[in-house]
Coordinates of C-alpha atoms in Angstrom, one line a residue:
M13 CA 0.0 0.0 0.0
A14 CA 1.3 3.4 -0.9
E15 CA 2.5 5.6 1.9
T16 CA 0.7 8.8 2.8
P17 CA 2.9 11.7 1.7
T18 CA 4.8 13.3 4.5
R19 CA 4.8 17.1 5.2
P20 CA 8.4 17.5 4.0
A21 CA 7.4 16.0 0.6
A22 CA 4.5 18.5 0.4
E23 CA 6.9 21.4 1.3
S24 CA 9.4 20.2 -1.4
H25 CA 6.6 20.4 -3.9
A26 CA 5.8 24.0 -2.8
L27 CA 9.5 24.9 -3.0
A28 CA 9.7 23.5 -6.5
Q29 CA 6.7 25.6 -7.5
R30 CA 8.3 28.7 -5.9
R31 CA 11.4 28.4 -8.1
H32 CA 9.2 29.1 -11.1
I33 CA 8.1 32.5 -9.7
P34 CA 10.3 35.5 -10.4
L35 CA 11.4 37.6 -7.4
S36 CA 11.4 41.4 -7.6
V37 CA 12.3 44.1 -5.0
Y38 CA 10.5 47.4 -4.6
V39 CA 12.4 50.2 -2.8
H40 CA 10.3 53.2 -1.6
L41 CA 11.9 56.6 -1.3
P42 CA 9.1 58.7 0.0
W43 CA 10.0 62.4 -0.4
C44 CA 9.1 65.0 -3.1
V45 CA 10.0 68.6 -3.5
R46 CA 6.2 69.3 -3.4
K47 CA 3.2 67.0 -3.1
C48 CA 1.1 67.1 -6.2
P49 CA -2.7 67.7 -5.6
Y50 CA -3.7 64.6 -7.5
C51 CA -1.3 62.1 -5.9
D52 CA -2.5 59.5 -3.4
F53 CA 0.9 57.7 -3.2
N54 CA 2.7 57.5 0.1
S55 CA 4.8 60.6 -0.6
H56 CA 5.8 63.5 1.7
R57 CA 7.0 67.0 1.2
L58 CA 10.8 67.2 1.4
P59 CA 12.0 68.4 4.9
D60 CA 14.6 71.2 5.2
T61 CA 17.3 68.5 5.3
L62 CA 16.8 65.2 3.5
P63 CA 17.7 62.4 6.1
E64 CA 19.3 60.5 3.3
Q65 CA 21.9 58.6 5.3
A66 CA 19.5 57.7 8.1
Y67 CA 16.9 56.5 5.6
V68 CA 19.3 54.3 3.7
D69 CA 20.6 52.8 6.9
A70 CA 16.9 52.0 7.7
L71 CA 16.4 50.4 4.3
L72 CA 19.4 48.2 4.7
A73 CA 18.1 47.0 8.1
D74 CA 14.7 46.5 6.6
W75 CA 16.3 44.4 3.8
Q76 CA 17.7 42.0 6.3
L77 CA 14.2 41.5 7.7
A78 CA 12.5 41.3 4.3
R79 CA 14.8 38.9 2.5
Q80 CA 14.3 35.9 4.9
D81 CA 17.0 33.9 3.2
D82 CA 15.0 33.6 0.0
P83 CA 17.5 31.8 -2.4
R84 CA 15.9 33.1 -5.6
P85 CA 18.0 35.8 -7.4
I86 CA 16.4 39.2 -7.8
D87 CA 15.1 39.6 -11.3
T88 CA 14.0 43.3 -11.1
V89 CA 14.4 46.2 -8.8
F90 CA 12.3 49.3 -8.8
F91 CA 13.0 52.5 -6.9
G92 CA 9.7 54.3 -6.6
G93 CA 8.4 57.3 -4.6
G94 CA 8.2 60.0 -3.9
T95 CA 11.0 61.2 -6.1
P96 CA 13.9 58.7 -5.9
S97 CA 16.2 60.9 -8.0
L98 CA 16.5 63.2 -5.0
F99 CA 18.8 60.6 -3.5
T100 CA 22.4 60.5 -4.6
A101 CA 23.9 57.9 -6.8
E102 CA 26.1 56.8 -3.9
S103 CA 23.0 55.9 -1.8
I104 CA 21.4 54.0 -4.7
E105 CA 24.7 52.1 -5.3
R106 CA 24.8 51.3 -1.6
I107 CA 21.3 49.8 -1.6
L108 CA 22.0 47.8 -4.8
A109 CA 25.2 46.4 -3.2
A110 CA 23.2 45.1 -0.3
L111 CA 20.7 43.5 -2.6
D112 CA 23.5 41.9 -4.5
R113 CA 25.1 40.4 -1.4
G114 CA 22.0 38.3 -0.7
P115 CA 20.3 36.7 -2.5
G116 CA 22.0 38.6 -5.4
L117 CA 20.9 40.4 -8.5
A118 CA 20.3 38.3 -11.6
D119 CA 22.8 38.7 -14.4
A120 CA 20.2 40.6 -16.5
C121 CA 18.5 42.3 -13.6
E122 CA 16.3 45.2 -14.7
I123 CA 16.9 48.2 -12.3
T124 CA 14.4 51.1 -12.7
L125 CA 14.4 54.4 -11.0
E126 CA 11.7 57.0 -11.1
A127 CA 12.9 60.6 -11.7
N128 CA 11.5 64.0 -11.8
P129 CA 12.3 66.2 -14.9
G130 CA 13.3 69.1 -12.7
A131 CA 16.5 70.5 -14.0
T132 CA 18.5 70.2 -10.8
E133 CA 18.4 66.4 -11.0
H134 CA 19.7 66.0 -14.6
S135 CA 23.3 66.1 -13.5
R136 CA 22.7 62.9 -11.5
F137 CA 21.6 60.8 -14.4
A138 CA 25.1 59.7 -15.5
D139 CA 26.1 58.9 -12.0
L140 CA 22.8 56.9 -11.5
R141 CA 23.6 54.9 -14.7
A142 CA 27.2 54.2 -13.4
A143 CA 25.7 53.1 -10.0
G144 CA 23.8 50.3 -11.8
V145 CA 20.4 51.8 -12.7
N146 CA 19.6 50.7 -16.3
R147 CA 16.1 51.9 -16.8
L148 CA 14.8 55.4 -16.1
S149 CA 11.2 56.4 -15.7
L150 CA 10.5 60.1 -16.1
G151 CA 7.4 61.7 -14.7
I152 CA 6.7 64.0 -17.7
Q153 CA 2.9 64.0 -17.2
S154 CA 2.3 66.8 -19.9
L155 CA 4.2 69.1 -22.2
D156 CA 1.6 71.8 -21.9
N157 CA 2.8 74.4 -19.4
A158 CA -0.8 75.4 -18.5
C159 CA -1.6 71.7 -17.7
L160 CA 1.6 71.2 -15.8
A161 CA 0.7 74.3 -13.6
A162 CA -2.8 73.0 -13.0
L163 CA -1.3 69.6 -11.9
G164 CA 1.0 71.4 -9.5
R165 CA 4.1 70.1 -11.2
I166 CA 7.4 71.8 -10.5
H167 CA 8.9 71.5 -14.0
D168 CA 7.9 73.0 -17.3
A169 CA 7.8 71.5 -20.8
D170 CA 11.4 72.7 -21.7
E171 CA 12.8 71.0 -18.5
A172 CA 10.9 67.8 -19.4
L173 CA 12.4 67.7 -22.9
A174 CA 15.8 68.5 -21.5
A175 CA 15.5 65.6 -19.1
I176 CA 14.7 63.2 -21.9
D177 CA 17.9 64.4 -23.7
S178 CA 19.9 64.1 -20.5
A179 CA 18.7 60.5 -20.0
G180 CA 20.0 59.6 -23.5
A181 CA 23.3 61.4 -23.0
A182 CA 23.8 59.6 -19.7
G183 CA 23.6 56.2 -21.4
F184 CA 20.0 55.1 -20.6
E185 CA 18.9 52.9 -23.5
R186 CA 15.7 52.0 -21.7
L187 CA 13.5 55.0 -20.9
N188 CA 9.9 55.3 -19.9
C189 CA 7.9 58.5 -20.1
D190 CA 4.8 58.9 -17.9
L191 CA 2.2 60.9 -19.7
M192 CA -1.3 61.7 -18.5
F193 CA -4.5 62.7 -20.3
G194 CA -7.9 64.0 -19.3
L195 CA -6.1 67.0 -17.6
P196 CA -7.7 70.2 -16.4
G197 CA -8.6 72.3 -19.5
Q198 CA -7.3 69.7 -21.9
T199 CA -8.8 69.4 -25.4
L200 CA -8.2 66.6 -27.9
A201 CA -5.8 68.9 -29.9
R202 CA -3.8 69.7 -26.8
A203 CA -3.6 66.1 -25.7
M204 CA -2.4 65.0 -29.2
H205 CA 0.2 67.7 -29.2
D206 CA 1.6 66.2 -25.9
L207 CA 1.7 62.8 -27.4
E208 CA 3.3 63.9 -30.7
T209 CA 6.0 65.8 -28.8
V210 CA 6.9 62.8 -26.7
L211 CA 6.8 60.4 -29.7
A212 CA 9.3 62.8 -31.4
C213 CA 11.7 62.0 -28.6
D214 CA 11.4 58.3 -29.4
P215 CA 11.3 56.7 -25.9
G216 CA 11.1 52.9 -25.8
H217 CA 8.2 52.8 -23.4
L218 CA 5.3 55.1 -22.6
S219 CA 2.9 54.9 -19.6
Y220 CA -0.2 56.7 -20.8
Y221 CA -3.0 57.0 -18.3
Q222 CA -6.0 59.1 -17.4
L223 CA -6.0 61.5 -14.5
T224 CA -8.3 60.2 -11.8
L225 CA -9.5 61.9 -8.7
E226 CA -8.4 59.7 -5.8
P227 CA -9.9 60.0 -2.3
N228 CA -7.9 61.9 0.3
T229 CA -6.3 64.2 -2.3
P230 CA -6.9 67.9 -2.8
F231 CA -8.2 67.3 -6.3
Y232 CA -10.8 65.0 -4.9
K233 CA -12.0 67.5 -2.3
R234 CA -11.8 70.4 -4.8
P235 CA -12.1 69.0 -8.3
P236 CA -10.6 71.0 -11.1
P237 CA -12.5 71.5 -14.3
L238 CA -11.9 68.3 -16.3
P239 CA -12.8 67.5 -19.9
G240 CA -16.1 65.5 -20.3
D241 CA -16.3 61.8 -20.8
D242 CA -16.7 62.1 -24.6
V243 CA -13.6 64.2 -24.9
V244 CA -11.6 61.8 -22.8
A245 CA -12.8 58.9 -24.9
D246 CA -11.9 60.7 -28.1
I247 CA -8.4 61.4 -26.6
F248 CA -7.9 57.7 -25.7
D249 CA -9.1 56.4 -29.1
A250 CA -7.0 58.9 -31.0
A251 CA -3.9 58.1 -28.9
T252 CA -4.4 54.4 -29.2
E253 CA -4.5 54.7 -33.0
R254 CA -1.4 57.0 -33.1
L255 CA 0.7 54.9 -30.8
A256 CA -0.1 51.7 -32.8
A257 CA 0.9 53.5 -36.0
A258 CA 4.2 54.6 -34.4
G259 CA 5.1 51.0 -33.7
Y260 CA 4.2 50.8 -30.0
D261 CA 2.4 47.7 -28.6
Q262 CA -0.2 48.2 -25.9
Y263 CA 0.8 45.3 -23.8
E264 CA -1.2 46.5 -20.7
V265 CA -4.1 48.8 -20.3
S266 CA -1.9 51.9 -19.8
A267 CA 1.5 50.7 -21.0
W268 CA 2.9 51.0 -24.5
T269 CA 6.2 49.6 -25.6
R270 CA 8.5 49.2 -28.6
P271 CA 9.8 45.6 -29.0
G272 CA 12.2 44.7 -26.1
H273 CA 11.4 47.7 -24.0
G274 CA 8.5 46.5 -21.8
C275 CA 8.8 47.0 -18.0
R276 CA 9.6 43.6 -16.6
H277 CA 9.1 44.8 -13.0
N278 CA 5.5 45.9 -13.6
D279 CA 4.8 42.8 -15.7
N280 CA 5.9 40.7 -12.7
Y281 CA 3.2 42.5 -10.6
W282 CA 0.6 41.9 -13.4
R283 CA 1.5 38.3 -13.6
F284 CA 1.2 37.7 -9.9
G285 CA 4.9 37.3 -9.3
D286 CA 6.6 37.7 -6.0
Y287 CA 8.2 40.9 -4.7
L288 CA 9.7 42.1 -1.5
G289 CA 9.0 45.7 -0.5
I290 CA 11.3 47.8 1.7
G291 CA 10.8 51.5 2.7
A292 CA 8.1 53.6 4.3
G293 CA 4.7 52.2 3.4
A294 CA 6.2 49.6 1.0
H295 CA 4.0 46.5 0.2
G296 CA 5.2 43.0 -0.5
K297 CA 3.8 39.8 -1.8
C298 CA 5.7 36.5 -1.5
T299 CA 5.2 32.8 -1.7
A300 CA 6.3 31.1 1.5
E301 CA 8.1 27.8 1.6
D302 CA 4.9 25.9 2.4
G303 CA 3.1 27.5 -0.6
R304 CA 1.1 30.1 1.3
I305 CA 0.9 33.5 -0.4
V306 CA 1.6 36.3 2.1
R307 CA 1.1 40.1 1.7
T308 CA 2.9 42.6 4.0
A309 CA 3.0 46.3 4.5
R310 CA 5.5 48.6 6.3
Q311 CA 4.9 51.6 8.5
R312 CA 3.9 54.5 6.3
W313 CA 5.4 57.5 8.1
P314 CA 9.1 58.0 7.3
T315 CA 10.1 59.0 10.8
G316 CA 8.3 56.0 12.4
Y317 CA 9.6 53.7 9.8
M318 CA 13.2 54.8 10.3
Q319 CA 12.8 54.2 14.1
A320 CA 11.4 50.7 13.6
A321 CA 13.1 49.4 10.4
G322 CA 14.7 46.0 10.7
R323 CA 12.3 44.9 13.5
P324 CA 9.0 43.0 13.2
V325 CA 7.2 46.0 14.6
S326 CA 7.9 47.9 11.4
I327 CA 5.5 45.5 9.6
T328 CA 2.0 46.8 10.1
E329 CA 0.1 44.2 8.1
T330 CA 0.6 40.5 7.3
R331 CA -2.2 38.8 5.4
V332 CA -2.3 35.2 4.1
L333 CA -4.4 35.0 1.0
T334 CA -7.3 32.6 0.8
E335 CA -7.9 30.7 -2.4
A336 CA -10.5 33.1 -3.4
D337 CA -8.2 36.1 -2.7
A338 CA -5.4 34.5 -4.7
R339 CA -7.7 33.8 -7.7
F340 CA -9.1 37.3 -7.7
E341 CA -5.7 39.1 -7.2
C342 CA -4.1 37.0 -9.9
L343 CA -6.8 38.0 -12.4
L344 CA -6.8 41.6 -11.2
G345 CA -3.4 42.1 -12.8
A346 CA -3.4 39.5 -15.5
L347 CA -6.6 40.7 -17.3
R348 CA -4.9 44.1 -17.7
R349 CA -2.3 42.4 -20.0
R350 CA -3.1 41.9 -23.7
Q351 CA -1.6 38.5 -23.4
G352 CA -3.7 37.7 -20.4
L353 CA -2.7 34.7 -18.2
S354 CA -1.1 31.4 -19.1
R355 CA -2.1 28.2 -17.3
D356 CA 1.5 27.6 -16.2
D357 CA 1.7 31.0 -14.6
Y358 CA -1.6 30.6 -12.8
E359 CA -1.0 27.2 -11.4
Y360 CA 2.6 27.9 -10.3
R361 CA 1.8 31.3 -8.8
T362 CA -1.5 30.4 -7.0
G363 CA -1.3 26.6 -6.5
L364 CA -4.9 26.4 -7.8
S365 CA -6.7 24.5 -10.5
W366 CA -7.0 25.9 -14.0
A367 CA -10.2 24.0 -14.6
E368 CA -11.8 25.5 -11.5
L369 CA -10.7 29.0 -12.6
L370 CA -12.5 28.6 -15.9
D371 CA -15.6 27.4 -14.1
N372 CA -15.5 30.6 -12.0
L373 CA -15.3 32.7 -15.2
G374 CA -18.3 31.0 -16.8
G375 CA -20.4 34.2 -16.9
A376 CA -17.7 36.4 -18.4
R377 CA -16.9 33.7 -21.0
S378 CA -20.6 33.2 -22.0
N379 CA -20.9 37.0 -22.4
G380 CA -17.9 37.1 -24.7
L381 CA -15.8 39.1 -22.4
I382 CA -13.1 36.5 -21.9
D383 CA -11.4 34.2 -24.4
A384 CA -10.0 31.0 -22.8
D385 CA -8.8 27.6 -23.6
D386 CA -6.7 24.9 -21.9
A387 CA -3.5 26.9 -22.0
R388 CA -4.4 30.7 -21.7
L389 CA -7.1 33.2 -21.0
A390 CA -7.4 36.9 -21.8
A391 CA -9.9 39.6 -22.0
S392 CA -11.5 39.7 -25.5
D393 CA -11.5 42.8 -27.6
R394 CA -14.9 43.6 -26.2
G395 CA -14.0 42.5 -22.6
W396 CA -11.0 44.9 -22.7
Y397 CA -13.5 47.7 -22.1
Y398 CA -15.3 45.9 -19.3
L399 CA -12.6 44.7 -17.0
D400 CA -14.3 46.2 -14.0
S401 CA -17.5 44.1 -14.8
I402 CA -15.5 40.9 -15.2
L403 CA -13.7 41.4 -11.9
A404 CA -16.9 42.4 -10.1
E405 CA -18.0 38.8 -10.6
L406 CA -14.9 37.5 -8.9
V407 CA -14.6 39.7 -5.8
P408 CA -14.0 37.3 -2.9
D409 CA -16.8 37.0 -0.4
S410 CA -15.8 38.9 2.7
A411 CA -16.9 35.9 4.8
D412 CA -14.5 33.6 2.9

């Protein structure tokens, strides 16, 4: 008679599964020169003196807590904020050196840093490239000075264009430009002028997304005059057509790329990969050795974070996902991708059954919103416009 599998055998299976899941690291640097009125990120106005050394010390202590001897090499690193380019290249290099000591950066590790187009930071681009950053993400947002002023940005159009030039001169072959539409006072013509001007700079990647009024922001409390829904739809349709004609592939709802320039870090989020988060308010999601999927969050306020970093008290949330949570959260990102979700990704990254997933999507499939077979599922051309409706069917029961 066959023996009942022992727990170590089950754990070995979970560990084998985990090896198929890429590991990323998110590093949060929380300060900005000024907080934008539309921003709901965990960012804070720059103090009179940036506590750079103390904060980096805290990050390194936090890293020792976060890594937990995970043997997988780090596939991507993302420095987000805030405005990470306020930090010196020496600090960025110090953080990367700590990540490389354990578990180590993969040979082709993608290392992205968000930067503000403010002129005072351009001089750091070459040093950041030398420190190991190989992908730069510029928060352009608009090239219309009236729109930039309405958004509370501290740069103007000339500084944004100069930043793009500086990134190229510094040796960045992988560049993303963030561009927003649906801005205060924006017309179709003004939005397309923004897009054409950015395309003339030929970045490899473009994040193109609509301004939304998020709760707990000044814009939400005192909304600016925004273009109507019809104008916003016209902008998006015209931009979609123009970007496709320019050779960009819309591989995610708000992400456009030339071949070979997609953001691997964000794609790992959308594909329900694992990532360790360090820094004030940073979130993480990781598959444990026993197969459980665990989400964590750090203390949000920088001062409190620096005092607690490296100790368990710095972790303010630890949540083990239920099967329903894992199914929903996996689809939440995957359905944003044009390629959708492969069976292998789903089963390795959730430990759940593909057949059961397809059963749960019965309504969306019968309504023509999802295309699915034994190997892959994705939103249909029609379903691409109804992602919220698809996901609403799958929201986990709070009692689950």
